[in-house]
Amino acid sequence: MSTIGVGIIGGSPGGWASISHIPALKALPDFELRAVSTSRQESANAAGKEFGVETAFDNHTDLLAHPGVDVVVVAVKVPHHRELISAAIDAGKTVYAEWPLALNLAEATELTRRAEAAGVRTAIGLQGRYHPELRYVRRLIQDGRIGRVIGTTMVGSGMVWGPETTRAHAYWYDRTQGATPLTGAALHAVDALNVTLGEFGQLSANLVLGRTQVTVTDGNTVIPVTAPDQISLIGTLDNGAAASVFYRGGTSRGDNFRWEINGTDGDLVLTAPWGNLQVTDLTLQAGFGKDTSVSDIEVPAAYSADIPAGLTGPARNVAALYTDLGRDLREGTRTVPDFAYAHTRHQLLDAIDRSSAEGAAQTPA
């Protein structure tokens, strides 16, 4: 496999793929975007023209049949994931699905088992772990720079899910549509916490509807909110460290992201102006030993070596995931988060929902 051909289902201009996957692919010499598909030929043609792709379809079936497509990216609304991912698996393609994998744990289980039975390679869009700052944080912890981790506190904003929205994004406020504050910004951040510090051995959760309605500005209407927008988690990680996470919908006039990691001999602090960790720029500060405060710490260039120069915003971490995926496909390794891993995240979401509903601590499966 010299150049890896990619086809994107859901490649409309202005969508998530257009600001993340497509810039990343154009910057990576080992990959080539060979096809896009949308739900209408008009938008497919617009995507093909804007992104310089000769092949543009108004349906996913033709894209899956394209002989030059090795990897299929599913970047559409979550309710359509089950159908499209299943079709891509049946076509024998490597499947890169955006997070969340599915609407619920049952669907995630089905898709994971289907991919395993078919023997296809998979990837899930949980790219927050590829932040250079987080990679360096993991190294500092592994090297014992802050001693034994004893606690961590994370507070963030979803940035969207505020008091106003548009018709195109009203589905974010409906818990049945899969794109909620919990499954979106909060889970991306919690996943980064777990990758860095370890899994929850036990957790308690409280999911609250802070806003019960939202104004649709381009429809002059008010609709009900069913997706909880105030998310509180507290628990103990497998390494014995205490962990606390709070995520809110909308924005804060204070800090929109702050994450402290406290050890017996030092502290690490990650901050950002934007609460969606996977797409923002992080600032890392640290204090060690006899330091009385934290100060900015420079991240060595080696921790961003696989991110092409000039890439900014959402494309940076997506490009790093693609780099590892390319290596996995060529060398037979398994380093990128895949459907099996995504299934564990859905198990975590299920435990959070059960804890909040039952008012009792849960042990994620």
mmCIF file of C-alpha atoms in Angstrom, residues 14-312:
data_model
loop_
_atom_site.group_PDB
_atom_site.id
_atom_site.type_symbol
_atom_site.label_atom_id
_atom_site.label_comp_id
_atom_site.label_asym_id
_atom_site.label_seq_id
_atom_site.Cartn_x
_atom_site.Cartn_y
_atom_site.Cartn_z
ATOM 1 C CA GLY A 14 -18.523 23.718 6.078
ATOM 2 C CA GLY A 15 -18.940 20.403 7.886
ATOM 3 C CA TRP A 16 -16.598 18.802 10.410
ATOM 4 C CA ALA A 17 -14.696 16.821 7.788
ATOM 5 C CA SER A 18 -13.973 19.994 5.805
ATOM 6 C CA ILE A 19 -12.102 21.627 8.706
ATOM 7 C CA SER A 20 -10.375 18.549 10.106
ATOM 8 C CA HIS A 21 -10.024 15.480 7.874
ATOM 9 C CA ILE A 22 -9.554 17.215 4.548
ATOM 10 C CA PRO A 23 -6.803 19.671 5.603
ATOM 11 C CA ALA A 24 -5.081 16.817 7.432
ATOM 12 C CA LEU A 25 -5.192 14.513 4.402
ATOM 13 C CA LYS A 26 -3.917 17.220 2.067
ATOM 14 C CA ALA A 27 -0.911 17.734 4.356
ATOM 15 C CA LEU A 28 -0.014 14.029 4.600
ATOM 16 C CA PRO A 29 1.912 12.583 1.629
ATOM 17 C CA ASP A 30 0.963 8.989 2.468
ATOM 18 C CA PHE A 31 -2.762 9.662 2.034
ATOM 19 C CA GLU A 32 -4.908 10.842 -0.858
ATOM 20 C CA LEU A 33 -8.550 11.962 -0.749
ATOM 21 C CA ARG A 34 -10.121 10.095 -3.665
ATOM 22 C CA ALA A 35 -13.877 10.409 -3.163
ATOM 23 C CA VAL A 36 -16.544 12.238 -1.186
ATOM 24 C CA SER A 37 -20.243 11.592 -0.832
ATOM 25 C CA THR A 38 -23.115 13.671 0.502
ATOM 26 C CA SER A 39 -26.879 13.257 0.426
ATOM 27 C CA ARG A 40 -27.379 15.443 -2.673
ATOM 28 C CA GLN A 41 -25.481 15.629 -5.954
ATOM 29 C CA GLU A 42 -25.428 19.421 -5.752
ATOM 30 C CA SER A 43 -23.567 19.425 -2.451
ATOM 31 C CA ALA A 44 -21.385 16.528 -3.601
ATOM 32 C CA ASN A 45 -20.314 18.496 -6.673
ATOM 33 C CA ALA A 46 -19.623 21.546 -4.499
ATOM 34 C CA ALA A 47 -17.470 19.426 -2.189
ATOM 35 C CA GLY A 48 -15.571 17.895 -5.082
ATOM 36 C CA LYS A 49 -14.852 21.310 -6.559
ATOM 37 C CA GLU A 50 -13.842 22.936 -3.267
ATOM 38 C CA PHE A 51 -11.599 20.082 -2.153
ATOM 39 C CA GLY A 52 -10.151 19.183 -5.533
ATOM 40 C CA VAL A 53 -11.630 15.682 -5.648
ATOM 41 C CA GLU A 54 -12.624 14.308 -9.031
ATOM 42 C CA THR A 55 -15.081 11.722 -7.705
ATOM 43 C CA ALA A 56 -18.135 12.992 -5.838
ATOM 44 C CA PHE A 57 -21.266 10.939 -5.196
ATOM 45 C CA ASP A 58 -24.753 11.650 -3.884
ATOM 46 C CA ASN A 59 -24.851 8.249 -2.131
ATOM 47 C CA HIS A 60 -22.545 6.119 -0.027
ATOM 48 C CA THR A 61 -22.983 2.943 -2.078
ATOM 49 C CA ASP A 62 -21.002 4.272 -5.040
ATOM 50 C CA LEU A 63 -18.261 5.570 -2.757
ATOM 51 C CA LEU A 64 -17.912 2.163 -1.095
ATOM 52 C CA ALA A 65 -17.593 0.530 -4.512
ATOM 53 C CA HIS A 66 -14.783 2.895 -5.582
ATOM 54 C CA PRO A 67 -11.680 0.682 -6.123
ATOM 55 C CA GLY A 68 -9.304 3.449 -5.082
ATOM 56 C CA VAL A 69 -10.850 3.926 -1.637
ATOM 57 C CA ASP A 70 -9.000 1.978 1.053
ATOM 58 C CA VAL A 71 -10.239 3.886 4.101
ATOM 59 C CA VAL A 72 -13.823 5.078 4.516
ATOM 60 C CA VAL A 73 -14.441 7.995 6.868
ATOM 61 C CA VAL A 74 -17.955 8.249 8.320
ATOM 62 C CA ALA A 75 -18.482 11.886 9.310
ATOM 63 C CA VAL A 76 -22.255 12.296 9.487
ATOM 64 C CA LYS A 77 -24.830 12.690 12.244
ATOM 65 C CA VAL A 78 -24.763 9.866 14.773
ATOM 66 C CA PRO A 79 -28.233 8.407 13.960
ATOM 67 C CA HIS A 80 -26.850 7.428 10.534
ATOM 68 C CA HIS A 81 -23.690 5.742 11.858
ATOM 69 C CA ARG A 82 -25.118 2.245 12.263
ATOM 70 C CA GLU A 83 -26.282 1.983 8.652
ATOM 71 C CA LEU A 84 -23.238 3.571 7.020
ATOM 72 C CA ILE A 85 -20.587 1.918 9.181
ATOM 73 C CA SER A 86 -22.244 -1.459 8.667
ATOM 74 C CA ALA A 87 -22.182 -0.936 4.898
ATOM 75 C CA ALA A 88 -18.506 0.053 4.971
ATOM 76 C CA ILE A 89 -17.658 -3.036 7.033
ATOM 77 C CA ASP A 90 -19.566 -5.246 4.593
ATOM 78 C CA ALA A 91 -17.572 -3.669 1.760
ATOM 79 C CA GLY A 92 -14.363 -4.794 3.454
ATOM 80 C CA LYS A 93 -12.993 -1.275 3.875
ATOM 81 C CA THR A 94 -10.980 0.103 6.765
ATOM 82 C CA VAL A 95 -13.457 2.288 8.646
ATOM 83 C CA TYR A 96 -12.627 5.539 10.443
ATOM 84 C CA ALA A 97 -15.770 6.671 12.281
ATOM 85 C CA GLU A 98 -16.270 9.945 14.030
ATOM 86 C CA TRP A 99 -17.095 9.795 17.724
ATOM 87 C CA PRO A 100 -19.499 8.744 19.125
ATOM 88 C CA LEU A 101 -19.464 5.396 17.397
ATOM 89 C CA ALA A 102 -23.193 4.872 17.856
ATOM 90 C CA LEU A 103 -26.357 6.153 19.495
ATOM 91 C CA ASN A 104 -26.050 3.815 22.463
ATOM 92 C CA LEU A 105 -24.155 0.891 23.951
ATOM 93 C CA ALA A 106 -26.257 -1.730 22.159
ATOM 94 C CA GLU A 107 -25.466 -0.265 18.732
ATOM 95 C CA ALA A 108 -21.789 0.169 19.659
ATOM 96 C CA THR A 109 -21.625 -3.489 20.690
ATOM 97 C CA GLU A 110 -23.215 -4.561 17.410
ATOM 98 C CA LEU A 111 -20.820 -2.519 15.271
ATOM 99 C CA THR A 112 -17.754 -3.633 17.225
ATOM 100 C CA ARG A 113 -18.671 -7.295 16.889
ATOM 101 C CA ARG A 114 -19.504 -6.855 13.214
ATOM 102 C CA ALA A 115 -16.106 -5.310 12.481
ATOM 103 C CA GLU A 116 -14.293 -8.028 14.434
ATOM 104 C CA ALA A 117 -16.192 -10.789 12.636
ATOM 105 C CA ALA A 118 -15.368 -9.236 9.251
ATOM 106 C CA GLY A 119 -11.712 -8.785 10.154
ATOM 107 C CA VAL A 120 -11.638 -5.139 9.018
ATOM 108 C CA ARG A 121 -9.440 -2.478 10.584
ATOM 109 C CA THR A 122 -11.162 0.374 12.376
ATOM 110 C CA ALA A 123 -10.420 3.766 13.917
ATOM 111 C CA ILE A 124 -12.515 6.084 16.062
ATOM 112 C CA GLY A 125 -12.252 9.882 16.117
ATOM 113 C CA LEU A 126 -10.957 10.326 19.657
ATOM 114 C CA GLN A 127 -7.913 12.355 18.711
ATOM 115 C CA GLY A 128 -7.504 14.483 21.845
ATOM 116 C CA ARG A 129 -4.762 12.141 23.069
ATOM 117 C CA TYR A 130 -2.503 13.351 20.243
ATOM 118 C CA HIS A 131 -2.107 16.871 21.661
ATOM 119 C CA PRO A 132 1.666 17.444 21.960
ATOM 120 C CA GLU A 133 1.070 18.891 25.429
ATOM 121 C CA LEU A 134 -0.738 15.737 26.562
ATOM 122 C CA ARG A 135 1.954 13.492 25.141
ATOM 123 C CA TYR A 136 4.537 15.450 27.092
ATOM 124 C CA VAL A 137 2.413 15.353 30.239
ATOM 125 C CA ARG A 138 2.288 11.569 29.991
ATOM 126 C CA ARG A 139 6.065 11.456 29.690
ATOM 127 C CA LEU A 140 6.547 13.749 32.696
ATOM 128 C CA ILE A 141 4.268 11.531 34.775
ATOM 129 C CA GLN A 142 5.970 8.337 33.588
ATOM 130 C CA ASP A 143 9.346 9.845 34.462
ATOM 131 C CA GLY A 144 8.142 10.606 38.002
ATOM 132 C CA ARG A 145 8.506 14.387 37.714
ATOM 133 C CA ILE A 146 5.454 15.048 39.909
ATOM 134 C CA GLY A 147 5.841 11.944 42.061
ATOM 135 C CA ARG A 148 2.785 9.767 42.571
ATOM 136 C CA VAL A 149 -0.432 11.196 41.137
ATOM 137 C CA ILE A 150 -2.890 11.635 43.992
ATOM 138 C CA GLY A 151 -5.670 13.702 42.440
ATOM 139 C CA THR A 152 -6.948 15.511 39.387
ATOM 140 C CA THR A 153 -9.606 18.141 38.751
ATOM 141 C CA MET A 154 -10.998 19.128 35.361
ATOM 142 C CA VAL A 155 -13.495 21.922 34.626
ATOM 143 C CA GLY A 156 -14.630 22.799 31.130
ATOM 144 C CA SER A 157 -17.297 24.307 28.889
ATOM 145 C CA GLY A 158 -18.995 22.633 25.950
ATOM 146 C CA MET A 159 -18.910 25.995 24.113
ATOM 147 C CA VAL A 160 -22.049 25.014 22.197
ATOM 148 C CA TRP A 161 -25.224 23.962 24.045
ATOM 149 C CA GLY A 162 -25.790 27.533 25.220
ATOM 150 C CA PRO A 163 -29.052 29.519 25.287
ATOM 151 C CA GLU A 164 -29.255 29.970 21.508
ATOM 152 C CA THR A 165 -28.773 27.765 18.469
ATOM 153 C CA THR A 166 -29.687 27.465 14.791
ATOM 154 C CA ARG A 167 -32.024 25.053 13.048
ATOM 155 C CA ALA A 168 -29.038 23.178 11.640
ATOM 156 C CA HIS A 169 -27.724 22.487 15.141
ATOM 157 C CA ALA A 170 -30.930 22.096 17.132
ATOM 158 C CA TYR A 171 -30.374 18.327 17.247
ATOM 159 C CA TRP A 172 -27.500 18.909 19.683
ATOM 160 C CA TYR A 173 -30.079 19.573 22.388
ATOM 161 C CA ASP A 174 -31.967 16.302 21.864
ATOM 162 C CA ARG A 175 -30.494 13.473 23.918
ATOM 163 C CA THR A 176 -31.779 10.859 21.434
ATOM 164 C CA GLN A 177 -29.598 12.241 18.606
ATOM 165 C CA GLY A 178 -26.227 11.281 20.113
ATOM 166 C CA ALA A 179 -24.466 14.672 20.023
ATOM 167 C CA THR A 180 -24.909 15.893 23.599
ATOM 168 C CA PRO A 181 -22.662 17.755 26.055
ATOM 169 C CA LEU A 182 -21.857 14.398 27.672
ATOM 170 C CA THR A 183 -21.072 12.438 24.508
ATOM 171 C CA GLY A 184 -19.359 15.436 22.890
ATOM 172 C CA ALA A 185 -17.041 17.848 24.668
ATOM 173 C CA ALA A 186 -17.197 16.119 28.055
ATOM 174 C CA LEU A 187 -16.360 12.641 26.776
ATOM 175 C CA HIS A 188 -13.479 13.910 24.626
ATOM 176 C CA ALA A 189 -12.006 15.537 27.735
ATOM 177 C CA VAL A 190 -12.671 12.554 30.014
ATOM 178 C CA ASP A 191 -11.080 10.265 27.448
ATOM 179 C CA ALA A 192 -7.940 12.416 27.475
ATOM 180 C CA LEU A 193 -7.944 12.160 31.266
ATOM 181 C CA ASN A 194 -8.259 8.377 31.114
ATOM 182 C CA VAL A 195 -5.526 8.002 28.490
ATOM 183 C CA THR A 196 -3.231 10.158 30.623
ATOM 184 C CA LEU A 197 -4.004 8.930 34.139
ATOM 185 C CA GLY A 198 -5.932 5.671 33.848
ATOM 186 C CA GLU A 199 -9.497 4.425 33.919
ATOM 187 C CA PHE A 200 -12.166 4.973 36.539
ATOM 188 C CA GLY A 201 -12.357 2.070 38.961
ATOM 189 C CA GLN A 202 -15.559 3.561 40.326
ATOM 190 C CA LEU A 203 -17.499 6.732 39.654
ATOM 191 C CA SER A 204 -20.568 8.683 40.640
ATOM 192 C CA ALA A 205 -22.344 11.015 38.241
ATOM 193 C CA ASN A 206 -24.945 13.743 38.316
ATOM 194 C CA LEU A 207 -26.503 14.878 35.026
ATOM 195 C CA VAL A 208 -28.625 18.017 35.294
ATOM 196 C CA LEU A 209 -30.773 19.955 32.827
ATOM 197 C CA GLY A 210 -29.574 23.477 33.546
ATOM 198 C CA ARG A 211 -31.371 24.901 30.519
ATOM 199 C CA THR A 212 -34.764 23.434 29.757
ATOM 200 C CA GLN A 213 -35.283 25.322 26.508
ATOM 201 C CA VAL A 214 -33.227 26.943 23.761
ATOM 202 C CA THR A 215 -33.991 29.700 21.267
ATOM 203 C CA VAL A 216 -33.606 28.829 17.583
ATOM 204 C CA THR A 217 -32.417 32.153 16.216
ATOM 205 C CA ASP A 218 -33.099 31.543 12.520
ATOM 206 C CA GLY A 219 -36.508 30.037 13.166
ATOM 207 C CA ASN A 220 -37.783 32.462 15.786
ATOM 208 C CA THR A 221 -38.858 29.515 17.919
ATOM 209 C CA VAL A 222 -38.125 28.037 21.317
ATOM 210 C CA ILE A 223 -37.629 24.283 21.634
ATOM 211 C CA PRO A 224 -37.254 22.013 24.686
ATOM 212 C CA VAL A 225 -33.862 20.739 25.810
ATOM 213 C CA THR A 226 -33.631 17.058 26.758
ATOM 214 C CA ALA A 227 -29.832 16.626 26.851
ATOM 215 C CA PRO A 228 -28.342 17.375 30.306
ATOM 216 C CA ASP A 229 -25.956 20.311 30.073
ATOM 217 C CA GLN A 230 -24.461 20.255 33.583
ATOM 218 C CA ILE A 231 -22.267 17.181 34.043
ATOM 219 C CA SER A 232 -20.581 16.229 37.298
ATOM 220 C CA LEU A 233 -18.355 13.173 37.730
ATOM 221 C CA ILE A 234 -16.398 12.134 40.778
ATOM 222 C CA GLY A 235 -14.537 8.909 41.287
ATOM 223 C CA THR A 236 -11.371 6.993 41.935
ATOM 224 C CA LEU A 237 -9.005 5.978 39.162
ATOM 225 C CA ASP A 238 -7.456 2.518 38.981
ATOM 226 C CA ASN A 239 -4.182 3.948 40.318
ATOM 227 C CA GLY A 240 -5.947 5.205 43.457
ATOM 228 C CA ALA A 241 -5.998 8.878 42.463
ATOM 229 C CA ALA A 242 -9.115 10.943 43.133
ATOM 230 C CA ALA A 243 -10.738 12.457 40.043
ATOM 231 C CA SER A 244 -13.339 15.187 39.609
ATOM 232 C CA VAL A 245 -14.797 16.439 36.320
ATOM 233 C CA PHE A 246 -17.367 19.176 35.731
ATOM 234 C CA TYR A 247 -18.577 20.158 32.273
ATOM 235 C CA ARG A 248 -21.221 22.752 31.468
ATOM 236 C CA GLY A 249 -23.038 23.611 28.270
ATOM 237 C CA GLY A 250 -22.351 26.979 26.673
ATOM 238 C CA THR A 251 -19.457 29.172 27.763
ATOM 239 C CA SER A 252 -18.128 30.685 30.956
ATOM 240 C CA ARG A 253 -17.041 34.262 31.561
ATOM 241 C CA GLY A 254 -14.251 32.699 33.556
ATOM 242 C CA ASP A 255 -12.127 29.754 32.451
ATOM 243 C CA ASN A 256 -13.494 27.530 29.697
ATOM 244 C CA PHE A 257 -10.953 24.782 30.324
ATOM 245 C CA ARG A 258 -8.684 24.060 33.270
ATOM 246 C CA TRP A 259 -7.198 20.716 34.221
ATOM 247 C CA GLU A 260 -4.949 20.191 37.224
ATOM 248 C CA ILE A 261 -2.974 17.036 37.890
ATOM 249 C CA ASN A 262 -1.589 16.945 41.412
ATOM 250 C CA GLY A 263 1.222 14.676 42.528
ATOM 251 C CA THR A 264 3.223 14.113 45.697
ATOM 252 C CA ASP A 265 6.108 16.154 44.283
ATOM 253 C CA GLY A 266 4.630 18.475 41.676
ATOM 254 C CA ASP A 267 1.630 19.836 39.824
ATOM 255 C CA LEU A 268 0.694 20.057 36.150
ATOM 256 C CA VAL A 269 -1.889 22.534 34.839
ATOM 257 C CA LEU A 270 -3.421 22.551 31.361
ATOM 258 C CA THR A 271 -5.580 25.486 30.282
ATOM 259 C CA ALA A 272 -7.305 26.595 27.081
ATOM 260 C CA PRO A 273 -9.623 29.375 25.935
ATOM 261 C CA TRP A 274 -11.950 26.815 24.311
ATOM 262 C CA GLY A 275 -13.579 23.995 26.226
ATOM 263 C CA ASN A 276 -13.618 21.327 23.511
ATOM 264 C CA LEU A 277 -10.226 19.809 24.266
ATOM 265 C CA GLN A 278 -9.790 17.872 21.035
ATOM 266 C CA VAL A 279 -9.751 21.019 18.866
ATOM 267 C CA THR A 280 -8.282 23.761 21.066
ATOM 268 C CA ASP A 281 -4.721 24.900 21.738
ATOM 269 C CA LEU A 282 -3.444 23.916 25.167
ATOM 270 C CA THR A 283 -1.100 25.801 27.482
ATOM 271 C CA LEU A 284 0.976 23.664 29.844
ATOM 272 C CA GLN A 285 2.286 24.908 33.179
ATOM 273 C CA ALA A 286 4.124 22.983 35.871
ATOM 274 C CA GLY A 287 5.707 23.270 39.277
ATOM 275 C CA PHE A 288 8.087 20.725 40.797
ATOM 276 C CA GLY A 289 9.655 20.047 44.164
ATOM 277 C CA LYS A 290 10.179 23.288 46.104
ATOM 278 C CA ASP A 291 8.491 25.527 43.499
ATOM 279 C CA THR A 292 5.773 27.639 45.101
ATOM 280 C CA SER A 293 3.784 28.160 41.884
ATOM 281 C CA VAL A 294 3.442 26.832 38.373
ATOM 282 C CA SER A 295 5.004 28.446 35.327
ATOM 283 C CA ASP A 296 4.867 27.898 31.564
ATOM 284 C CA ILE A 297 6.765 24.864 30.365
ATOM 285 C CA GLU A 298 7.970 24.364 26.810
ATOM 286 C CA VAL A 299 6.979 21.183 25.008
ATOM 287 C CA PRO A 300 9.917 19.627 23.105
ATOM 288 C CA ALA A 301 9.454 19.633 19.329
ATOM 289 C CA ALA A 302 9.643 15.826 19.216
ATOM 290 C CA TYR A 303 6.121 15.623 20.627
ATOM 291 C CA SER A 304 4.650 17.253 17.531
ATOM 292 C CA ALA A 305 6.953 15.675 14.969
ATOM 293 C CA ASP A 306 4.108 13.787 13.258
ATOM 294 C CA ILE A 307 1.932 16.906 12.831
ATOM 295 C CA PRO A 308 2.662 18.604 9.490
ATOM 296 C CA ALA A 309 3.948 22.159 9.772
ATOM 297 C CA GLY A 310 1.341 24.811 9.195
ATOM 298 C CA LEU A 311 -1.663 22.781 10.301
ATOM 299 C CA THR A 312 -3.801 24.529 12.895
#
